[in-house]
Amino acid sequence: MQVQSPGVAEFIRKNTSKLLGMATIMKHELDSENAFPEENIQISLPAMKSPNPALVLLTSLFVLLLASPLFNGSDSARAQQLLPIVKTNFTQVFIVHLQSPKGSPGLLTSEELNEWYFSYLPNTTLDSGEPRMIHTYDYVITGFAARLTDEEAASLESMDGFVFAYPEKNQPLHTTYTPEFLGLNQFNGLWEHSSQGEGVIIGVLDSGIIPNHPSFADTLKLPPPPLKWRGRCDIPAGSGSCNNKLVGAQHFIVPDLFITPIDDTGHGTHVAGIAVGSPVYNVNLRGLARGTASGMAPSAHLAVYRICQRDLCPESFSLKGIEKSIQDGVDIIQISNGASVEFHLNGNIKGSFRALQKGILTICSAVNKGPTPSLIGNDAPWILTVGAASTGRRNKVMLKLGNGMVFNGESSNEPNPSGNIIDAPLVYPGVIRTNEKLSCQNGSMTGLNVTGKIVLCGRGLTDPVEKSKVVKEAGGAGIIVVNRVWDGDTLWSYSFVIPGIHVTSKDALKIIDYFTIEKNPTVSITFKGTEFGVRPSPSIATFSSRGPSLYNGDILKPDVVAPGVDILSAWPFTPEDSSVKFAFNFQSGTSMAAPHVSGIAALLKKVHPDWTPAMIKSALMTTAYTGDRDKNRITDDASNSGAPANAFAIGAGHINPSAAEDPGLVYDTRVEDYIPYLCGLKWMSPDKMIMITNGAGTCNNKKKMAAEELNYPSIQVSMGSGGKNKTVPRTVTNVGIAKSIYSVTVVEPKGVKVDVNPKKLEFASIGEEKKFTVEINLTGSRPAKDVWEGKLVWMSGKYQVTSPIVIID
């Protein structure tokens, strides 16, 4: 029972000069390759033999600090300001976990529970008059969130019932075409069979909603929400109202932050539109991507919980939002924020475990920290974690250099009519090698003549749209935003305020070479409109976070990938050059991928109301595909070479909604199965178990389970030092044809022998379970690498139930 120790921060503080030196060298090498510093650096140490993993991780973190907009040059004092401080005399919000009072919280009234929580505070208000208590929790955890100093938090250790206290974290926030791309059609298939999700309630925890947007109008004349619904509508007068589509909208009031559910960033509105938006016809952005905008579950009900302020979502708000959504009666929880942290310090993970106990599936974004390995977030096995992939649509823009070289890129600020050509001299402020000039930050055009010219700018440090504003204010005629090496081939349709184009890092180097060699460089930008059937597609977005997880043992994450690049959905702000009343906008991120899956999960919940959250997840995972439109392995944009995506980028594969409706077999996992799994994690302790499960399970006299033994739809195994073989148990449940026989097919990882027993499963009824084991043996002829991949497929005449196999040495 303790207050969190700074741990790694102390190590960094004591070794600042050493780490700073290493990181500066690494950053210099990276900069010399691509000339664009940024906060998101992919670490590569080709010259180092067997680097110490901990040292590489710490040095990598320092590179992120060096390259971030908060770090200037080599000022180590500045780096010190970014590190956690052990003791402070100012207040911050702490999450405080307590043991359940005698008789358990469920036997206390809310008033009695709150009175008990307040007894832990030194007083109820700060000297400023602000209330100390932020939120109290009745269900997701036993505890509260309050403003405390470090010393006040430490003093709680001596009080009966105290478990743990730590400063809350601010979790960062992370479709005219995608229903068609995913095979959804109103006349047949999953949309028809599920009545487009009618009667299912999706709780979206995000930055709020614009309630009067047509995407949330009750145009389909939906019935009232189910009788179990207990939510409320806090939309202020004059801002719209709730209806049978938008059945609830709540906020979590903290003085001087926000007081309504109204969205002021667009993120929550965009996410909600993807998941459950009502159909809106003839939607486009400046004529691009014209079509009908619809959510994945257009007839489902929407409940909104505003937990985010701008682009940050305080953990105390996330916990309260999850608690309220459970109490209100939602069926699916959608969250597009989070970070890669230990389970007991992650509000999404703790809250979603309580949701699971009520039969509610939580879908979360995988976080946007790719392509650096092991920065995946929301990685608990009871969460469905979603990575991002591209689609086959792009808003094509062509760039032609004065020497005749042509490159394709993207943009969403296409002039009307399309085909308009911007032809002008090319200027590159980055020849003056400062962060400001390289990335076209505010003030970077000083001393440069860019009037009437097209300006080349590096991606990073500031938003590309902001870069275009800087160029416009300086008199520039257009902008070219170029990826850095670690940005790979993922392109965004930015809404530049002047004619512009976004191009890949490979093309960026050629453009810069041309500028360097040519005395009078010129360039033209031609807008070609929306293009469909782009190849290769889908591909894994560079920014999508990758496994392996640092915290979940051996559970493959992400679980699946879904469309998350240039998704057109509802938006609260109309473009300056548009007369439309209600806007739609392109956004990219795992934040956009997750609500696609949330909507599909709602459809499956409608078709199969008796399925558990694990069964829904299993159906989506075992029917996912790993081949692109040309039947090749889905590629990874981060490779810069079209290389195949590995399992830590793609998970089980890309979602396939139509197949998920009827998967044949599913891997079910009950709530109680997670207790021995948690007990088996190396970092687990009694206090952490209390924090994660809220006392629902302990490790006393409990058999521990290795992570690979959890009945999960994917198989990831770490052989360990000197390990040559392991046996993994699995159980499948028949949800397909009553009398059926399945035979196993295995694609063995190279150098790995996989033996499945039995090799045939014969079912006599729906709901029948069958067990099998997977024996994994390393051979002496395997390739010299640390990770090997294969797959296991149970096949009948109708079904193929696929599980990826990942072996880590």
mmCIF file of N, CA and C in Angstrom, residues 184-200 220-223 245 295-301 599 602-608 661:
data_model
loop_
_atom_site.group_PDB
_atom_site.id
_atom_site.type_symbol
_atom_site.label_atom_id
_atom_site.label_comp_id
_atom_site.label_asym_id
_atom_site.label_seq_id
_atom_site.Cartn_x
_atom_site.Cartn_y
_atom_site.Cartn_z
ATOM 1 N N LEU A 184 -20.797 -3.682 -46.207
ATOM 2 C CA LEU A 184 -22.111 -3.472 -45.611
ATOM 3 C C LEU A 184 -23.078 -2.939 -46.661
ATOM 4 N N ASN A 185 -24.228 -3.612 -46.773
ATOM 5 C CA ASN A 185 -25.233 -3.264 -47.773
ATOM 6 C C ASN A 185 -26.606 -3.392 -47.138
ATOM 7 N N GLN A 186 -27.453 -2.369 -47.311
ATOM 8 C CA GLN A 186 -28.744 -2.360 -46.626
ATOM 9 C C GLN A 186 -29.700 -3.417 -47.153
ATOM 10 N N PHE A 187 -29.403 -3.991 -48.308
ATOM 11 C CA PHE A 187 -30.339 -4.942 -48.904
ATOM 12 C C PHE A 187 -29.997 -6.398 -48.589
ATOM 13 N N ASN A 188 -28.826 -6.661 -48.039
ATOM 14 C CA ASN A 188 -28.492 -8.026 -47.672
ATOM 15 C C ASN A 188 -27.358 -8.020 -46.663
ATOM 16 N N GLY A 189 -27.037 -9.202 -46.136
ATOM 17 C CA GLY A 189 -25.903 -9.330 -45.244
ATOM 18 C C GLY A 189 -26.158 -8.803 -43.850
ATOM 19 N N LEU A 190 -25.065 -8.398 -43.181
ATOM 20 C CA LEU A 190 -25.112 -8.045 -41.767
ATOM 21 C C LEU A 190 -26.022 -6.861 -41.482
ATOM 22 N N TRP A 191 -26.031 -5.833 -42.340
ATOM 23 C CA TRP A 191 -26.923 -4.692 -42.107
ATOM 24 C C TRP A 191 -28.386 -5.138 -42.094
ATOM 25 N N GLU A 192 -28.742 -5.981 -43.038
ATOM 26 C CA GLU A 192 -30.122 -6.443 -43.107
ATOM 27 C C GLU A 192 -30.465 -7.335 -41.915
ATOM 28 N N HIS A 193 -29.608 -8.278 -41.605
ATOM 29 C CA HIS A 193 -29.875 -9.241 -40.541
ATOM 30 C C HIS A 193 -29.923 -8.581 -39.166
ATOM 31 N N SER A 194 -29.199 -7.502 -38.981
ATOM 32 C CA SER A 194 -29.122 -6.842 -37.672
ATOM 33 C C SER A 194 -30.039 -5.640 -37.554
ATOM 34 N N SER A 195 -30.848 -5.375 -38.592
ATOM 35 C CA SER A 195 -31.671 -4.149 -38.615
ATOM 36 C C SER A 195 -30.810 -2.922 -38.361
ATOM 37 N N GLN A 196 -29.565 -2.992 -38.863
ATOM 38 C CA GLN A 196 -28.584 -1.901 -38.741
ATOM 39 C C GLN A 196 -28.331 -1.503 -37.286
ATOM 40 N N GLY A 197 -28.484 -2.482 -36.376
ATOM 41 C CA GLY A 197 -28.158 -2.245 -34.973
ATOM 42 C C GLY A 197 -29.285 -1.679 -34.137
ATOM 43 N N GLU A 198 -30.489 -1.690 -34.648
ATOM 44 C CA GLU A 198 -31.611 -1.096 -33.918
ATOM 45 C C GLU A 198 -31.771 -1.708 -32.534
ATOM 46 N N GLY A 199 -31.926 -0.882 -31.522
ATOM 47 C CA GLY A 199 -32.114 -1.326 -30.154
ATOM 48 C C GLY A 199 -30.844 -1.480 -29.344
ATOM 49 N N VAL A 200 -29.684 -1.402 -30.000
ATOM 50 C CA VAL A 200 -28.403 -1.505 -29.300
ATOM 51 C C VAL A 200 -27.921 -0.099 -28.945
ATOM 52 N N LEU A 220 -34.210 7.989 -39.312
ATOM 53 C CA LEU A 220 -34.708 6.633 -39.562
ATOM 54 C C LEU A 220 -35.921 6.298 -38.703
ATOM 55 N N LYS A 221 -36.408 7.277 -37.913
ATOM 56 C CA LYS A 221 -37.596 7.099 -37.072
ATOM 57 C C LYS A 221 -37.444 5.874 -36.172
ATOM 58 N N LEU A 222 -36.426 5.917 -35.355
ATOM 59 C CA LEU A 222 -36.114 4.793 -34.483
ATOM 60 C C LEU A 222 -37.108 4.691 -33.338
ATOM 61 N N PRO A 223 -37.301 3.502 -32.809
ATOM 62 C CA PRO A 223 -38.120 3.364 -31.603
ATOM 63 C C PRO A 223 -37.373 3.934 -30.407
ATOM 64 N N LYS A 245 -32.389 8.791 -31.536
ATOM 65 C CA LYS A 245 -31.043 8.475 -32.026
ATOM 66 C C LYS A 245 -30.012 8.804 -30.950
ATOM 67 N N GLY A 295 -22.927 5.814 -40.390
ATOM 68 C CA GLY A 295 -22.192 5.071 -39.394
ATOM 69 C C GLY A 295 -22.277 3.583 -39.667
ATOM 70 N N MET A 296 -21.479 2.813 -38.961
ATOM 71 C CA MET A 296 -21.494 1.360 -39.132
ATOM 72 C C MET A 296 -22.797 0.754 -38.624
ATOM 73 N N ALA A 297 -23.374 1.353 -37.597
ATOM 74 C CA ALA A 297 -24.652 0.888 -37.046
ATOM 75 C C ALA A 297 -25.627 2.052 -37.059
ATOM 76 N N PRO A 298 -26.141 2.423 -38.226
ATOM 77 C CA PRO A 298 -26.930 3.658 -38.350
ATOM 78 C C PRO A 298 -28.240 3.648 -37.588
ATOM 79 N N SER A 299 -28.728 2.482 -37.184
ATOM 80 C CA SER A 299 -29.987 2.431 -36.430
ATOM 81 C C SER A 299 -29.774 2.199 -34.941
ATOM 82 N N ALA A 300 -28.523 2.147 -34.509
ATOM 83 C CA ALA A 300 -28.243 1.988 -33.081
ATOM 84 C C ALA A 300 -28.455 3.318 -32.364
ATOM 85 N N HIS A 301 -28.655 3.226 -31.059
ATOM 86 C CA HIS A 301 -28.795 4.424 -30.234
ATOM 87 C C HIS A 301 -27.409 4.900 -29.790
ATOM 88 N N GLY A 599 -19.187 -0.032 -34.055
ATOM 89 C CA GLY A 599 -20.436 -0.136 -34.798
ATOM 90 C C GLY A 599 -20.708 -1.558 -35.251
ATOM 91 N N ALA A 602 -21.839 -3.686 -32.433
ATOM 92 C CA ALA A 602 -23.255 -3.460 -32.134
ATOM 93 C C ALA A 602 -24.153 -4.282 -33.050
ATOM 94 N N LEU A 603 -23.767 -4.386 -34.314
ATOM 95 C CA LEU A 603 -24.543 -5.213 -35.246
ATOM 96 C C LEU A 603 -24.511 -6.677 -34.814
ATOM 97 N N LEU A 604 -23.336 -7.159 -34.427
ATOM 98 C CA LEU A 604 -23.225 -8.543 -33.970
ATOM 99 C C LEU A 604 -24.009 -8.761 -32.682
ATOM 100 N N LYS A 605 -23.999 -7.779 -31.803
ATOM 101 C CA LYS A 605 -24.772 -7.867 -30.558
ATOM 102 C C LYS A 605 -26.257 -7.989 -30.855
ATOM 103 N N LYS A 606 -26.719 -7.299 -31.874
ATOM 104 C CA LYS A 606 -28.132 -7.373 -32.271
ATOM 105 C C LYS A 606 -28.471 -8.753 -32.810
ATOM 106 N N VAL A 607 -27.614 -9.298 -33.670
ATOM 107 C CA VAL A 607 -27.870 -10.596 -34.281
ATOM 108 C C VAL A 607 -27.714 -11.727 -33.263
ATOM 109 N N HIS A 608 -26.758 -11.557 -32.346
ATOM 110 C CA HIS A 608 -26.458 -12.611 -31.366
ATOM 111 C C HIS A 608 -26.534 -12.029 -29.945
ATOM 112 N N GLU A 661 -20.348 -12.310 -38.744
ATOM 113 C CA GLU A 661 -21.720 -12.621 -38.360
ATOM 114 C C GLU A 661 -21.913 -14.111 -38.139
#
